[in-house]
mmCIF file with all atom_site columns, C-alpha atoms in Angstrom:
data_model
loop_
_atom_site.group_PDB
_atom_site.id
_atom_site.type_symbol
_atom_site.label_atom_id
_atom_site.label_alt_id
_atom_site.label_comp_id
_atom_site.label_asym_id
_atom_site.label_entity_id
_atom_site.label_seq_id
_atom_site.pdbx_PDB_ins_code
_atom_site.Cartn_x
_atom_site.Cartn_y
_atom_site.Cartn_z
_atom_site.occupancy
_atom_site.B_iso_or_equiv
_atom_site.pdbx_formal_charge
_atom_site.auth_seq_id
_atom_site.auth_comp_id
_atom_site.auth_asym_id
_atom_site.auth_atom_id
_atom_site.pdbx_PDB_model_num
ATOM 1   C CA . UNK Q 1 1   ? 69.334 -71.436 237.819 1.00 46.00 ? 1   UNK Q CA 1
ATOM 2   C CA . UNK Q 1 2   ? 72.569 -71.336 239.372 1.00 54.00 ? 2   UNK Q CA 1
ATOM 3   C CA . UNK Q 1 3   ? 73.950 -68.624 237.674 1.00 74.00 ? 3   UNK Q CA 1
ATOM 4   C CA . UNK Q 1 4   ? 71.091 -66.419 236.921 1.00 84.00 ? 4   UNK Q CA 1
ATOM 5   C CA . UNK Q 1 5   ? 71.570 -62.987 239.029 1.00 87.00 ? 5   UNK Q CA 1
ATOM 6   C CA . UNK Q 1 6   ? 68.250 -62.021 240.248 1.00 87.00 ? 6   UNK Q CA 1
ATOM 7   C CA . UNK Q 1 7   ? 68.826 -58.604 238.669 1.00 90.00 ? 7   UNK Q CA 1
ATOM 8   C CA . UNK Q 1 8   ? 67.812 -60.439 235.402 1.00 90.00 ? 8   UNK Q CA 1
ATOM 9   C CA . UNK Q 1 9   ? 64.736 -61.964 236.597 1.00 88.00 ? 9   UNK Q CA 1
ATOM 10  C CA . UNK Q 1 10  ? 63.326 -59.020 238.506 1.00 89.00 ? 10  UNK Q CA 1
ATOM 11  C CA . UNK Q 1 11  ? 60.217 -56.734 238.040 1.00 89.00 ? 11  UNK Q CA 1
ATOM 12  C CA . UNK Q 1 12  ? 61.283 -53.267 238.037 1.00 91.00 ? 12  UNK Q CA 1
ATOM 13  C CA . UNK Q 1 13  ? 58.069 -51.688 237.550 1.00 91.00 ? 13  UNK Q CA 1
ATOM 14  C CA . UNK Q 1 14  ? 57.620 -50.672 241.113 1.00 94.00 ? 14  UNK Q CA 1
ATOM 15  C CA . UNK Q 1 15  ? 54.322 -50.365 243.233 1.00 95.00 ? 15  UNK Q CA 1
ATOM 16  C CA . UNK Q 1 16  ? 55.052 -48.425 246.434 1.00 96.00 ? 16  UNK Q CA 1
ATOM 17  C CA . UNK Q 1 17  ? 53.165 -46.400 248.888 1.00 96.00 ? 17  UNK Q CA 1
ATOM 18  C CA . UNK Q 1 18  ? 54.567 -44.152 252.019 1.00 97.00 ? 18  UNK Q CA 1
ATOM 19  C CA . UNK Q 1 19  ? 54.100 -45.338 255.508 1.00 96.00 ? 19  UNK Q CA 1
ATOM 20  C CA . UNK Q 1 20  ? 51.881 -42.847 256.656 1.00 96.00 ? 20  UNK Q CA 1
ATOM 21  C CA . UNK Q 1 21  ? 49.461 -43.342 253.845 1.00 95.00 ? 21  UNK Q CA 1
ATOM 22  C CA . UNK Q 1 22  ? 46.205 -45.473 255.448 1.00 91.00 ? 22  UNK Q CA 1
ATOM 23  C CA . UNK Q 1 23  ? 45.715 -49.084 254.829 1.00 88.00 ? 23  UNK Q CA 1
ATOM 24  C CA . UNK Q 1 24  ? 42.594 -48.347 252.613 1.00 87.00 ? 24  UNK Q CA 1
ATOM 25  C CA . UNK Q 1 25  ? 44.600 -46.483 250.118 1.00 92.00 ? 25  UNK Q CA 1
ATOM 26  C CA . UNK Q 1 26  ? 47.278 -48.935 249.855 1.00 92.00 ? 26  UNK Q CA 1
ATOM 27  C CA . UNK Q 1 27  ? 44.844 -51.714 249.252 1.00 90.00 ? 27  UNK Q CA 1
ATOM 28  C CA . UNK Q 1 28  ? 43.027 -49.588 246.406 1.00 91.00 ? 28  UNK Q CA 1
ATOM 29  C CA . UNK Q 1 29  ? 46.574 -48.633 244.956 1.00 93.00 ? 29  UNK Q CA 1
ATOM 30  C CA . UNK Q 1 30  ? 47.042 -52.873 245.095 1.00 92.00 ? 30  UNK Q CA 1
ATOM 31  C CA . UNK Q 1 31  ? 43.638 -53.461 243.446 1.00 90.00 ? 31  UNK Q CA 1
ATOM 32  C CA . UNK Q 1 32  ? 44.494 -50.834 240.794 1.00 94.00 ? 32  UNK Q CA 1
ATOM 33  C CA . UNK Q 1 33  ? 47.669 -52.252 239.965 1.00 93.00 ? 33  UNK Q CA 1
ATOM 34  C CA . UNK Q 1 34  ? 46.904 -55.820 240.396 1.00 91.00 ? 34  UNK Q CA 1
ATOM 35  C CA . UNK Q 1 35  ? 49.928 -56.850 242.737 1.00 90.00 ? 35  UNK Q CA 1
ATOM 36  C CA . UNK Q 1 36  ? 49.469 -59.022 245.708 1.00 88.00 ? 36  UNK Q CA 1
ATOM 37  C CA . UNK Q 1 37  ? 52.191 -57.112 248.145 1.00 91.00 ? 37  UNK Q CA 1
ATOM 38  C CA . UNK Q 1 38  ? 53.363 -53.011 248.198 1.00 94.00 ? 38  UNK Q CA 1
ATOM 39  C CA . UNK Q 1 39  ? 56.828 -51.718 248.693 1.00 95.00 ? 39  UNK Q CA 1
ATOM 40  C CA . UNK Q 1 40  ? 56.782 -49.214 251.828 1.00 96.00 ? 40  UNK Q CA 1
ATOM 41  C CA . UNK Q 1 41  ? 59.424 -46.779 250.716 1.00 96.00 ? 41  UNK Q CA 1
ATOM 42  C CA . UNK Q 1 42  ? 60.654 -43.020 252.166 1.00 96.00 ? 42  UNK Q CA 1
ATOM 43  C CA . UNK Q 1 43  ? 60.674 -40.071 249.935 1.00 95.00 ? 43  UNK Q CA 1
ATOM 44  C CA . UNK Q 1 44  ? 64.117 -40.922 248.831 1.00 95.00 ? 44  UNK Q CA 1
ATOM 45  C CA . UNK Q 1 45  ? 62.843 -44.925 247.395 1.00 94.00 ? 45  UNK Q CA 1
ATOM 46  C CA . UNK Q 1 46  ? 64.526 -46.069 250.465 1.00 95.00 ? 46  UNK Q CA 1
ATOM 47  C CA . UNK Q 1 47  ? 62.423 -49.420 251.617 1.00 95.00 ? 47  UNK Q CA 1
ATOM 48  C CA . UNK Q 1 48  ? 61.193 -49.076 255.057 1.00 96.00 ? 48  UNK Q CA 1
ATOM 49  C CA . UNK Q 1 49  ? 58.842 -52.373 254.626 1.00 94.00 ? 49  UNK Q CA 1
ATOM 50  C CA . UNK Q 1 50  ? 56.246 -54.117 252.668 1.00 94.00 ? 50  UNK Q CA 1
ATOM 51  C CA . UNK Q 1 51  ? 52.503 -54.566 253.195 1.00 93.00 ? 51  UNK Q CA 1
ATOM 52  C CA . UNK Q 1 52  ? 51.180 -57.613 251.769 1.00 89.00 ? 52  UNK Q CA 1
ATOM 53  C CA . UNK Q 1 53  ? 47.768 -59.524 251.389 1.00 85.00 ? 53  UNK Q CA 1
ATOM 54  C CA . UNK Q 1 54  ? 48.592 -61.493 254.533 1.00 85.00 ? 54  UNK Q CA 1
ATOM 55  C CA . UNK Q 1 55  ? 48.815 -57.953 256.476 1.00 85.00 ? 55  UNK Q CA 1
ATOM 56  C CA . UNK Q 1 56  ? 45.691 -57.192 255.094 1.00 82.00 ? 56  UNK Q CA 1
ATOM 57  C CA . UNK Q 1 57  ? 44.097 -60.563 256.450 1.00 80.00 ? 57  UNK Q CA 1
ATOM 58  C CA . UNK Q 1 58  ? 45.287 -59.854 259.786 1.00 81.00 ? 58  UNK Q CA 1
ATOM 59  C CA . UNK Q 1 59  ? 44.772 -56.223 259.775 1.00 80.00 ? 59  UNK Q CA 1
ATOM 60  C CA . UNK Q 1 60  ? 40.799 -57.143 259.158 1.00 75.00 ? 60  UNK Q CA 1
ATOM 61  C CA . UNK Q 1 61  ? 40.769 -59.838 261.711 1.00 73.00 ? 61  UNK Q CA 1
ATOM 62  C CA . UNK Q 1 62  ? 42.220 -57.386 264.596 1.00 78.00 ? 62  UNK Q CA 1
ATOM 63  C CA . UNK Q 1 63  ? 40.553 -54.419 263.864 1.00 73.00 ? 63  UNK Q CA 1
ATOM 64  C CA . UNK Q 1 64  ? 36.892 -52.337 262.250 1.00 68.00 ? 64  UNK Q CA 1
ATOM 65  C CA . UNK Q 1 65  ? 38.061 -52.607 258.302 1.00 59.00 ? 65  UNK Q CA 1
ATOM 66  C CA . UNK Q 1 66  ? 36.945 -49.259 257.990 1.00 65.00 ? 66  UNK Q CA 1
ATOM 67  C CA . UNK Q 1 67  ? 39.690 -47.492 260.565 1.00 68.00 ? 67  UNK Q CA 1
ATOM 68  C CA . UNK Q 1 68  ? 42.698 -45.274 259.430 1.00 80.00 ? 68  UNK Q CA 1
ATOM 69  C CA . UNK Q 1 69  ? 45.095 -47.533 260.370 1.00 83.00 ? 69  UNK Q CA 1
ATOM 70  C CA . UNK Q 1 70  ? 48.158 -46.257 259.091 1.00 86.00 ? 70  UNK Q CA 1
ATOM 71  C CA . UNK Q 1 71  ? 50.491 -48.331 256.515 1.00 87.00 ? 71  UNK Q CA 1
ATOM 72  C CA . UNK Q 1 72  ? 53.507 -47.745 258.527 1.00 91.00 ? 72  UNK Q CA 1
ATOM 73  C CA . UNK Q 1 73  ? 51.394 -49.894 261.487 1.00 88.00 ? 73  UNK Q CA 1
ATOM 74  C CA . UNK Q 1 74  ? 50.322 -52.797 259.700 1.00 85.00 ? 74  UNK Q CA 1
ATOM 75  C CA . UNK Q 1 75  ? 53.506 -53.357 257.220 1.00 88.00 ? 75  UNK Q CA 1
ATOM 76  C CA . UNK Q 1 76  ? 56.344 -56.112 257.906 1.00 87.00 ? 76  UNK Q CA 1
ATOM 77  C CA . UNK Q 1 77  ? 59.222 -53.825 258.812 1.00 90.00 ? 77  UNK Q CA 1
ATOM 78  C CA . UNK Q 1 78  ? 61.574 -56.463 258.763 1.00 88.00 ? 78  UNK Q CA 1
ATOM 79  C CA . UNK Q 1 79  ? 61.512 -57.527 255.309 1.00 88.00 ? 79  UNK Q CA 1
ATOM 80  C CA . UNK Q 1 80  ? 64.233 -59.928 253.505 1.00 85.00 ? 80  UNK Q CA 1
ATOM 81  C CA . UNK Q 1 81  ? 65.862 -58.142 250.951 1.00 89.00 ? 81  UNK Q CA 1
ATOM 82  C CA . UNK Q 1 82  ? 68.389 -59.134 247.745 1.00 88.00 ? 82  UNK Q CA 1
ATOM 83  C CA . UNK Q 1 83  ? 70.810 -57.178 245.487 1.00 91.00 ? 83  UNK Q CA 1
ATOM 84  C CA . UNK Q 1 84  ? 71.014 -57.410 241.695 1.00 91.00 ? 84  UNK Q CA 1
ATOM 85  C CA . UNK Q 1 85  ? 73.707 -59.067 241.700 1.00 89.00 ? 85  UNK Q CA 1
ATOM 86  C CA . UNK Q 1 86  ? 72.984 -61.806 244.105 1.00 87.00 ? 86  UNK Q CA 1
ATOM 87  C CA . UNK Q 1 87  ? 72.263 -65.677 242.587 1.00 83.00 ? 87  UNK Q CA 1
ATOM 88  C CA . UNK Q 1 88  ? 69.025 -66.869 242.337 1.00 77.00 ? 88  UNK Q CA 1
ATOM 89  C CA . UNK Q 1 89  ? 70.002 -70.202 243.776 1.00 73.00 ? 89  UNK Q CA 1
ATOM 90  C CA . UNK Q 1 90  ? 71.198 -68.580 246.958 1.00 68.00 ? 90  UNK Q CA 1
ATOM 91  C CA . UNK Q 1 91  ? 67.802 -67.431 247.543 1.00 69.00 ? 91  UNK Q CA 1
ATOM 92  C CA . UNK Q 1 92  ? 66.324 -70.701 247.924 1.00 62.00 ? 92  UNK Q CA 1
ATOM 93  C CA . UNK Q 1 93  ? 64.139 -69.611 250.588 1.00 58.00 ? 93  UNK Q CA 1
ATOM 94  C CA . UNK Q 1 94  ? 61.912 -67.535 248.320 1.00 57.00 ? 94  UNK Q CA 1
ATOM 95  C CA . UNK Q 1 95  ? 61.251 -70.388 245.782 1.00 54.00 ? 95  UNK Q CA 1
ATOM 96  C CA . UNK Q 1 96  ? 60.494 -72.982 249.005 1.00 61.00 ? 96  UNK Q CA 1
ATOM 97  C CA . UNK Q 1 97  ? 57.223 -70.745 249.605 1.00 61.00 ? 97  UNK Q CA 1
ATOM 98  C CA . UNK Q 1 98  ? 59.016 -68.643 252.874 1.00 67.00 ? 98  UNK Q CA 1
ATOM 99  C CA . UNK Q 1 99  ? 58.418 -65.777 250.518 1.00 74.00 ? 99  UNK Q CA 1
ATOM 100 C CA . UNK Q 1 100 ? 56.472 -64.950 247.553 1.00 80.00 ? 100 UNK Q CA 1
ATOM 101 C CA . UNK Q 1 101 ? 57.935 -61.640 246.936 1.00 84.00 ? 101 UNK Q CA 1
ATOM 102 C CA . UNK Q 1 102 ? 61.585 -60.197 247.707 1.00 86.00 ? 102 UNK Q CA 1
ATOM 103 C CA . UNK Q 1 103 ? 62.588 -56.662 247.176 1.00 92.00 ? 103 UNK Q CA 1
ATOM 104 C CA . UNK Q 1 104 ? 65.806 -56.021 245.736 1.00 93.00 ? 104 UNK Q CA 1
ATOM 105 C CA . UNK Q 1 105 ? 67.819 -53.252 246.818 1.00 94.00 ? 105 UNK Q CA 1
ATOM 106 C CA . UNK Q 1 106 ? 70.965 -51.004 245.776 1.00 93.00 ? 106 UNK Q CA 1
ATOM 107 C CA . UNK Q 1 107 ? 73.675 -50.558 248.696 1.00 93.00 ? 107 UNK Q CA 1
ATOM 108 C CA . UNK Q 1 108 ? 71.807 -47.192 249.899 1.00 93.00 ? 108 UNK Q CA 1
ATOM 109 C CA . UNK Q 1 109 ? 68.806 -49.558 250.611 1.00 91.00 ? 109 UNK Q CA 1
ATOM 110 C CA . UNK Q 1 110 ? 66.728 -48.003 247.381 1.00 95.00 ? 110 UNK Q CA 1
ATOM 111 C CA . UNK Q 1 111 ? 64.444 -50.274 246.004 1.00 95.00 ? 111 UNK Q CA 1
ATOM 112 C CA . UNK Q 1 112 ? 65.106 -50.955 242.207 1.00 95.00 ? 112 UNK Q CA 1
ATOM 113 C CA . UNK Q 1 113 ? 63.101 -53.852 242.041 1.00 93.00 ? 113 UNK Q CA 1
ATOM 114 C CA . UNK Q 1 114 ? 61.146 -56.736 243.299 1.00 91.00 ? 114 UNK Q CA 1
ATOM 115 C CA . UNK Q 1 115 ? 61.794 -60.867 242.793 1.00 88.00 ? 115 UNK Q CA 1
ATOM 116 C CA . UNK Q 1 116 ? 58.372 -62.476 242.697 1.00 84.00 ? 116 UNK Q CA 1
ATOM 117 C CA . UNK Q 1 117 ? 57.563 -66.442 242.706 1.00 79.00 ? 117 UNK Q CA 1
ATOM 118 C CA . UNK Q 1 118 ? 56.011 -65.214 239.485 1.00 81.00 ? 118 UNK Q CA 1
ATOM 119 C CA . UNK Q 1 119 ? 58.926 -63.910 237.936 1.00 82.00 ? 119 UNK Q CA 1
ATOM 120 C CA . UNK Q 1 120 ? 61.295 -67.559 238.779 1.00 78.00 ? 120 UNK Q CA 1
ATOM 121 C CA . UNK Q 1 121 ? 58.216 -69.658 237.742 1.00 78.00 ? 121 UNK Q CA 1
ATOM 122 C CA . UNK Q 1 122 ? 58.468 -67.394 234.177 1.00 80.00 ? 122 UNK Q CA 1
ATOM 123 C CA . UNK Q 1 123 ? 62.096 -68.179 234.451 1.00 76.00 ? 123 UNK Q CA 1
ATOM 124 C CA . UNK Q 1 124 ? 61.600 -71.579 234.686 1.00 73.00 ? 124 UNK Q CA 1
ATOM 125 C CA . UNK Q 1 125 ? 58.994 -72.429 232.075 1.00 77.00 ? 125 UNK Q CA 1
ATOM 126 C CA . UNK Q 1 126 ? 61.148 -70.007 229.169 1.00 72.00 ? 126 UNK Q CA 1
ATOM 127 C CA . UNK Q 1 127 ? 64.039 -72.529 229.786 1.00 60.00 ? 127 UNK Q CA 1
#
């Protein structure tokens, strides 16, 4: 995989939600779709983090399911990123389990895609 950029290997059909949408309609637009994490993104497709399962899990454990939490409170803010052009091989980190899904980025921080363990284990098995 050493020279496989990940903007070959990415999923560019998007699933994204605003920040100030609640928690419950994320998780219905993630049932709907069938994805396990949601890019957070401005009005202008700029990421400003991703809500996964895992922020679901503790979302439930810390609070009544049923609030209006709001996505922007419960997302990770601080969320890895990678650029088209980077190598897959120098994100290591994502196929050692750190991360199951990695949003990929232009310079002006607009998503225009996501990396998935899915999409390297594809990879891997077309070889």
């Amino acid at each position: 995989m050493t020279d496989v950029p990940v903007g070959r290997l990415m999923s560019t059909e998007l699933v994204t939600v605003a920040a100030d949408a609640t928690a419950a309609e994320a998780a219905e637009r993630m049932l709907e779709t069938g994805v396990n994490s949601i890019l957070v993104v401005d009005e202008d497709g700029r990421l400003e983090g991703l809500l996964t399962g895992w922020d679901f899990v503790r979302l439930v454990r810390e609070n009544d399911p049923h609030d209006e939490t709001l996505v922007g409170e419960c997302m990770t803010a601080d969320v890895v990123t990678a650029s088209e052009g980077d190598s897959v091989e120098a994100l290591a980190d994502l196929a050692d389990g750190e991360y199951s899904h990695l949003p990929v980025t232009d310079e002006d921080g607009v998503v225009v895609g996501m990396l998935s363990t899915t999409d390297l284990t594809k990879h891997l098995v077309g070889r």
